[in-house]
Amino acid sequence: MKTICLYFEIHQIIHLKRYRFFDIGTDHYYYDDYENERSISDIAERSYMPALNVLHDMIRDNGKYFKVAFSLSGTGIEQLEMHAPQVLEKLQQLNETGCVEFLAEPYSHGLSSLANEECFAIDVKKQVKKIEEYFGQTPKVLRNSSLIYSDDIGGQAAAMGFKGMLTEGAKHVLGWKSPHYVYNCAIAPNLKLLLRDVELSDDISLRFNDSEWEGYPLFADSYIDRIANFPEEEQVINIFMELSALGIAQPLSSNILEFIKALPACAKEKGITFSTPTEICLKMNSVGSVDVPDTLSWVDEERDVSCWLGNAMQREAFNKLYSIADRVRIANDPHINQDWDYLQASNNFRFMTTKPSNVGLDRGIYSDPFDAFTNYMNILGDFMSRVNSLYPVDIDNDELENLLTTIRNQGDEIAMKDKEILRLQTKLEKMQKTEEKAAAKKPAAKKPAKKEEKA
């Protein structure tokens, strides 16, 4: 029986402000608050809320038949907390239906998986904790930023305990194989891989409103008919996209939500079900491994990482940033950590790309990739100075880690002693109160009777 795995990504770009060379050392705040509030509020109104309301209606109308999966970057959650909390409230309502799965991904929506294994693990675990706090789910399937994947990254995911991972069904990786099966990581067989159907996903997210596209207009029944006509043994249809495709990339006026809402009824007529990624990973066996020695993603025609690291500027910025990854981790300063998350975000490097793209790229405040590089490097210069100023620069990472470990251990010992002192004080107070009560209840001693005087 065929099953559709429908997944949506929710992430919000953190817009950096115009930051001059002369701001280095004097201004440690890097963000355009107005643009961040404006953009997330706009997306929430035009896309997130209408789309989530429709998905909620689809679950209500179809019972346990319709299921959907989401992943949210940690930085995206932070923006929603500040500017569009109604989106998180709606996601919590969806979660209560029992028909929604939340996946793991890097908190920063960054490229840590390409730079530093320990940094990547921390990035993912931080987001997992956030998902647990909001939805009470512990993610079992990982979705890396922009579906970035390689054999080595799959090995890291397996080491973190994930059952499965989403990635791109790229033709140069699959060759003659179909994305409609469950596969496994080449170096970690226990990690199952769900591969995005590129054509079916992009028909909705990229081409739906394109009147010049040969498939226009796209109707739910014909879309489901294509799925039903796949060979019987091709049972897993993975349709992955950004949630903003519903309302932003494809405007609401295109009837995109009416199309989405009609899918369950059409699928049910053809005997096609809906499943979450974890359900598929638990129920279906892998048909074999997929070898991915070189990193792939779901971006651009090449489906690789060249949109982030394809030119010298991007690689310089990337290498500079991750040169202090260990020091940031060791220092573990709250303000530094937040800036670290925001500066890791992949869009910072995407703005520097010099590649032509079939998908329009809005560079925001930047006039060109060189402008984006200059602004980012100014901010990074200030950030690196702050990181290095926390502790003497001449102390290397190993020395610093040993020093901070000693300090933390001493802090733990002091905290334990404080708890012991408090416990003993409480015990002493109870003993004193008990003695006072006992003394109050004890009858007063009788005075001896006076002897009568002899006459």
Short mmCIF file of C-alpha atoms in Angstrom, two decimals, residues 68-391:
data_model
loop_
_atom_site.label_atom_id
_atom_site.label_comp_id
_atom_site.label_asym_id
_atom_site.label_seq_id
_atom_site.Cartn_x
_atom_site.Cartn_y
_atom_site.Cartn_z
CA VAL A 68 1.91 15.54 8.67
CA ALA A 69 5.43 16.31 9.92
CA PHE A 70 7.22 19.57 10.71
CA SER A 71 10.64 20.73 11.74
CA LEU A 72 11.37 24.13 13.27
CA SER A 73 14.80 25.66 13.62
CA GLY A 74 15.58 26.96 17.09
CA THR A 75 16.27 30.43 15.75
CA GLY A 76 12.93 30.30 13.93
CA ILE A 77 11.18 29.40 17.19
CA GLU A 78 12.85 32.38 18.88
CA GLN A 79 11.49 34.74 16.23
CA LEU A 80 8.02 33.24 16.54
CA GLU A 81 8.18 33.60 20.32
CA MET A 82 8.90 37.31 20.00
CA HIS A 83 6.77 38.34 17.03
CA ALA A 84 4.22 35.63 16.15
CA PRO A 85 3.43 33.44 19.19
CA GLN A 86 0.09 32.50 17.62
CA VAL A 87 1.98 30.24 15.21
CA LEU A 88 3.49 28.25 18.07
CA GLU A 89 0.11 28.06 19.79
CA LYS A 90 -1.41 26.66 16.58
CA LEU A 91 1.38 24.10 16.27
CA GLN A 92 0.71 23.01 19.85
CA GLN A 93 -2.96 22.53 18.97
CA LEU A 94 -1.92 20.43 15.98
CA ASN A 95 0.37 18.43 18.24
CA GLU A 96 -2.55 17.58 20.53
CA THR A 97 -4.28 15.74 17.66
CA GLY A 98 -1.66 12.98 17.74
CA CYS A 99 -1.33 13.20 13.95
CA VAL A 100 1.76 15.42 13.84
CA GLU A 101 5.44 14.58 14.19
CA PHE A 102 8.19 17.10 14.93
CA LEU A 103 11.67 16.37 13.59
CA ALA A 104 15.12 17.33 14.78
CA GLU A 105 17.35 19.77 12.93
CA PRO A 106 20.25 22.10 13.81
CA TYR A 107 19.08 24.85 16.15
CA SER A 108 20.87 27.50 14.09
CA HIS A 109 19.75 26.19 10.68
CA GLY A 110 23.45 26.41 9.93
CA LEU A 111 26.24 24.46 8.31
CA SER A 112 27.79 22.95 11.44
CA SER A 113 27.55 19.45 9.95
CA LEU A 114 30.14 20.52 7.35
CA ALA A 115 32.57 21.97 9.88
CA ASN A 116 32.70 20.47 13.34
CA GLU A 117 31.22 17.17 14.50
CA GLU A 118 30.90 18.20 18.15
CA CYS A 119 29.43 21.57 17.17
CA PHE A 120 26.86 19.78 14.99
CA ALA A 121 25.84 17.46 17.82
CA ILE A 122 25.39 20.39 20.21
CA ASP A 123 23.42 22.31 17.57
CA VAL A 124 20.99 19.42 17.07
CA LYS A 125 20.63 18.50 20.74
CA LYS A 126 19.79 22.10 21.60
CA GLN A 127 16.93 22.10 19.10
CA VAL A 128 15.72 18.69 20.31
CA LYS A 129 15.46 20.09 23.83
CA LYS A 130 13.41 23.03 22.51
CA ILE A 131 11.03 20.66 20.69
CA GLU A 132 10.62 18.61 23.88
CA GLU A 133 9.77 21.75 25.85
CA TYR A 134 7.13 22.93 23.37
CA PHE A 135 5.54 19.72 22.16
CA GLY A 136 6.55 16.94 24.55
CA GLN A 137 8.04 14.94 21.66
CA THR A 138 11.58 13.61 21.50
CA PRO A 139 12.46 13.66 17.78
CA LYS A 140 13.55 10.31 16.36
CA VAL A 141 14.21 11.51 12.80
CA LEU A 142 16.72 14.17 11.79
CA ARG A 143 16.36 16.72 9.04
CA ASN A 144 19.58 18.66 8.46
CA SER A 145 19.55 22.26 7.22
CA SER A 146 18.34 22.28 3.58
CA LEU A 147 18.43 18.44 3.62
CA ILE A 148 22.27 18.52 3.67
CA TYR A 149 23.51 14.93 3.78
CA SER A 150 26.54 12.72 3.18
CA ASP A 151 27.62 9.31 4.40
CA ASP A 152 29.67 10.93 7.17
CA ILE A 153 26.76 13.12 8.29
CA GLY A 154 24.53 10.04 8.32
CA GLY A 155 27.08 8.33 10.54
CA GLN A 156 26.95 11.28 12.94
CA ALA A 157 23.14 11.15 12.97
CA ALA A 158 23.19 7.45 13.79
CA ALA A 159 25.70 8.07 16.58
CA MET A 160 23.27 10.62 18.07
CA GLY A 161 20.62 7.90 18.23
CA PHE A 162 18.32 8.89 15.38
CA LYS A 163 16.29 6.19 13.62
CA GLY A 164 16.09 7.98 10.30
CA MET A 165 17.05 11.03 8.29
CA LEU A 166 15.48 13.01 5.47
CA THR A 167 17.47 14.00 2.41
CA GLU A 168 17.18 14.83 -1.28
CA GLY A 169 16.32 12.25 -3.92
CA ALA A 170 18.94 13.73 -6.23
CA LYS A 171 19.34 12.06 -9.63
CA HIS A 172 23.13 12.15 -9.52
CA VAL A 173 22.99 10.10 -6.31
CA LEU A 174 20.14 7.73 -7.09
CA GLY A 175 21.00 7.05 -10.73
CA TRP A 176 18.47 4.45 -11.90
CA LYS A 177 17.02 3.99 -8.41
CA SER A 178 13.65 5.41 -7.36
CA PRO A 179 13.16 7.72 -4.33
CA HIS A 180 9.98 5.78 -3.49
CA TYR A 181 11.71 3.25 -1.23
CA VAL A 182 13.29 3.32 2.21
CA TYR A 183 17.08 3.21 2.03
CA ASN A 184 19.81 3.22 4.67
CA CYS A 185 23.07 5.05 5.32
CA ALA A 186 26.06 3.40 3.65
CA ILE A 187 28.26 3.53 6.79
CA ALA A 188 25.47 3.22 9.42
CA PRO A 189 22.94 0.60 8.21
CA ASN A 190 20.62 1.21 11.17
CA LEU A 191 19.93 4.77 9.99
CA LYS A 192 17.08 4.75 7.47
CA LEU A 193 16.87 7.38 4.75
CA LEU A 194 13.72 8.96 3.34
CA LEU A 195 14.41 10.63 0.00
CA ARG A 196 12.42 13.61 -1.25
CA ASP A 197 10.58 13.18 -4.52
CA VAL A 198 12.01 16.23 -6.27
CA GLU A 199 9.40 16.50 -9.03
CA LEU A 200 6.30 15.98 -6.90
CA SER A 201 7.56 18.35 -4.20
CA ASP A 202 8.61 21.11 -6.60
CA ASP A 203 5.37 20.86 -8.57
CA ILE A 204 3.68 22.24 -5.46
CA SER A 205 6.35 24.47 -3.95
CA LEU A 206 7.87 25.99 -7.12
CA ARG A 207 5.59 25.52 -10.13
CA PHE A 208 2.01 25.46 -8.88
CA ASN A 209 1.18 29.06 -9.90
CA ASP A 210 3.32 29.14 -13.05
CA SER A 211 0.87 29.54 -15.94
CA GLU A 212 3.66 28.75 -18.44
CA TRP A 213 4.38 25.37 -16.83
CA GLU A 214 3.14 22.45 -18.92
CA GLY A 215 1.47 20.93 -15.85
CA TYR A 216 -0.58 24.06 -15.13
CA PRO A 217 -3.20 24.06 -13.70
CA LEU A 218 -2.45 21.30 -11.19
CA PHE A 219 -5.44 19.55 -9.63
CA ALA A 220 -5.45 17.29 -6.56
CA ASP A 221 -7.06 14.33 -8.34
CA SER A 222 -4.57 14.28 -11.21
CA TYR A 223 -1.70 14.75 -8.75
CA ILE A 224 -2.83 11.73 -6.72
CA ASP A 225 -3.42 9.75 -9.92
CA ARG A 226 0.28 10.15 -10.78
CA ILE A 227 1.18 8.71 -7.39
CA ALA A 228 -1.28 5.84 -7.73
CA ASN A 229 0.18 4.94 -11.13
CA PHE A 230 3.71 4.40 -9.82
CA PRO A 231 4.74 0.71 -9.80
CA GLU A 232 3.08 -1.22 -6.99
CA GLU A 233 6.36 -1.89 -5.19
CA GLU A 234 7.15 1.86 -4.96
CA GLN A 235 5.33 2.51 -1.73
CA VAL A 236 6.87 5.62 -0.09
CA ILE A 237 6.15 9.04 -1.59
CA ASN A 238 8.09 11.77 0.25
CA ILE A 239 6.79 15.29 -0.39
CA PHE A 240 9.00 17.80 1.45
CA MET A 241 8.90 21.61 1.24
CA GLU A 242 9.02 24.84 3.24
CA LEU A 243 5.73 25.79 4.87
CA SER A 244 6.15 29.27 3.38
CA ALA A 245 5.58 27.70 -0.04
CA LEU A 246 1.90 27.78 0.93
CA GLY A 247 1.14 31.47 0.78
CA ILE A 248 4.48 33.09 -0.09
CA ALA A 249 6.13 31.16 -2.95
CA GLN A 250 2.65 30.18 -4.10
CA PRO A 251 0.21 32.97 -3.16
CA LEU A 252 -3.10 32.18 -1.50
CA SER A 253 -4.84 33.62 -4.57
CA SER A 254 -3.53 30.65 -6.57
CA ASN A 255 -5.86 28.34 -4.54
CA ILE A 256 -2.84 26.45 -3.22
CA LEU A 257 -4.58 25.73 0.11
CA GLU A 258 -7.68 24.38 -1.65
CA PHE A 259 -5.37 22.03 -3.56
CA ILE A 260 -3.68 20.84 -0.35
CA LYS A 261 -7.01 20.40 1.42
CA ALA A 262 -8.33 18.16 -1.38
CA LEU A 263 -5.40 15.72 -1.26
CA PRO A 264 -6.63 13.37 1.54
CA ALA A 265 -10.00 12.67 -0.06
CA CYS A 266 -8.38 11.98 -3.44
CA ALA A 267 -5.74 9.77 -1.84
CA LYS A 268 -8.29 7.79 0.15
CA GLU A 269 -10.20 6.97 -3.04
CA LYS A 270 -7.01 5.40 -4.44
CA GLY A 271 -6.20 3.49 -1.26
CA ILE A 272 -3.19 5.72 -0.48
CA THR A 273 -2.46 6.53 3.17
CA PHE A 274 -0.46 9.22 4.98
CA SER A 275 2.40 8.43 7.39
CA THR A 276 4.90 10.30 9.53
CA PRO A 277 8.65 9.77 9.01
CA THR A 278 9.06 7.74 12.20
CA GLU A 279 6.14 5.47 11.30
CA ILE A 280 7.78 4.71 7.97
CA CYS A 281 11.18 4.09 9.56
CA LEU A 282 9.66 1.68 12.09
CA LYS A 283 7.33 -0.19 9.74
CA MET A 284 9.29 -0.47 6.50
CA ASN A 285 12.53 -2.24 5.78
CA SER A 286 15.38 -0.71 3.82
CA VAL A 287 15.89 -2.03 0.30
CA GLY A 288 19.58 -1.18 0.40
CA SER A 289 22.13 1.53 1.05
CA VAL A 290 22.65 4.81 -0.78
CA ASP A 291 26.26 5.89 -1.25
CA VAL A 292 26.70 9.64 -0.79
CA PRO A 293 30.44 10.34 -0.48
CA ASP A 294 29.94 13.98 -1.56
CA THR A 295 27.57 16.29 0.26
CA LEU A 296 24.15 16.92 -1.28
CA SER A 297 21.24 19.26 -0.46
CA TRP A 298 17.88 20.33 -1.89
CA VAL A 299 19.18 23.68 -3.22
CA ASP A 300 19.76 24.65 -6.87
CA GLU A 301 20.11 22.31 -9.83
CA GLU A 302 23.41 20.88 -8.60
CA ARG A 303 21.82 19.72 -5.31
CA ASP A 304 25.10 20.30 -3.46
CA VAL A 305 26.55 22.89 -1.04
CA SER A 306 28.01 25.23 -3.65
CA CYS A 307 25.35 27.89 -2.97
CA TRP A 308 26.91 28.36 0.49
CA LEU A 309 30.56 27.44 -0.07
CA GLY A 310 31.06 27.80 -3.81
CA ASN A 311 33.33 30.85 -3.88
CA ALA A 312 36.38 32.12 -2.01
CA MET A 313 34.43 34.72 -0.02
CA GLN A 314 32.01 32.15 1.34
CA ARG A 315 34.77 29.72 2.26
CA GLU A 316 36.76 32.45 4.03
CA ALA A 317 33.75 33.53 6.08
CA PHE A 318 32.87 29.90 6.86
CA ASN A 319 36.41 28.99 7.93
CA LYS A 320 36.77 32.15 10.04
CA LEU A 321 33.50 31.47 11.83
CA TYR A 322 34.19 27.85 12.65
CA SER A 323 37.81 28.54 13.63
CA ILE A 324 36.42 29.68 17.00
CA ALA A 325 33.78 26.94 17.33
CA ASP A 326 35.63 25.09 20.07
CA ARG A 327 36.31 28.29 21.98
CA VAL A 328 32.63 29.28 21.84
CA ARG A 329 31.65 25.83 23.08
CA ILE A 330 34.19 25.89 25.89
CA ALA A 331 33.30 29.41 27.03
CA ASN A 332 29.55 28.66 26.99
CA ASP A 333 28.53 32.31 27.50
CA PRO A 334 24.75 32.93 27.00
CA HIS A 335 25.14 36.15 24.96
CA ILE A 336 27.92 34.69 22.86
CA ASN A 337 25.89 31.51 22.28
CA GLN A 338 22.90 33.44 20.93
CA ASP A 339 25.01 35.43 18.50
CA TRP A 340 26.78 32.21 17.54
CA ASP A 341 23.45 30.62 16.59
CA TYR A 342 22.41 33.60 14.48
CA LEU A 343 25.77 33.98 12.72
CA GLN A 344 25.82 30.27 11.79
CA ALA A 345 22.53 30.50 9.86
CA SER A 346 23.05 29.29 6.29
CA ASN A 347 21.39 32.31 4.71
CA ASN A 348 24.35 34.46 5.77
CA PHE A 349 26.51 32.46 3.37
CA ARG A 350 23.79 32.17 0.71
CA PHE A 351 23.69 35.96 0.40
CA MET A 352 27.35 35.80 -0.70
CA THR A 353 26.76 33.41 -3.59
CA THR A 354 27.82 34.41 -7.09
CA LYS A 355 25.99 31.49 -8.70
CA PRO A 356 23.03 32.03 -11.02
CA SER A 357 19.92 30.36 -9.64
CA ASN A 358 16.58 29.33 -11.08
CA VAL A 359 15.02 30.38 -7.78
CA GLY A 360 14.96 34.11 -7.06
CA LEU A 361 17.31 35.17 -4.26
CA ASP A 362 16.37 38.20 -2.17
CA ARG A 363 19.60 39.56 -0.67
CA GLY A 364 17.77 41.98 1.60
CA ILE A 365 19.93 45.00 2.46
CA TYR A 366 22.81 43.80 0.30
CA SER A 367 23.40 45.18 -3.17
CA ASP A 368 25.53 42.21 -4.26
CA PRO A 369 27.46 39.23 -2.83
CA PHE A 370 30.53 41.35 -2.09
CA ASP A 371 28.41 43.72 0.00
CA ALA A 372 27.02 40.75 1.92
CA PHE A 373 30.53 39.42 2.52
CA THR A 374 31.87 42.77 3.75
CA ASN A 375 28.98 43.33 6.16
CA TYR A 376 29.17 39.79 7.55
CA MET A 377 32.95 39.92 8.01
CA ASN A 378 32.68 43.22 9.90
CA ILE A 379 30.21 41.62 12.30
CA LEU A 380 32.28 38.45 12.53
CA GLY A 381 35.37 40.52 13.34
CA ASP A 382 33.62 42.10 16.32
CA PHE A 383 32.18 38.75 17.41
CA MET A 384 35.56 37.03 17.31
CA SER A 385 37.09 39.85 19.38
CA ARG A 386 34.38 39.36 21.99
CA VAL A 387 34.96 35.62 22.11
CA ASN A 388 38.71 36.04 22.46
CA SER A 389 38.35 38.79 25.07
CA LEU A 390 36.43 36.51 27.42
CA TYR A 391 39.67 34.76 28.28
#
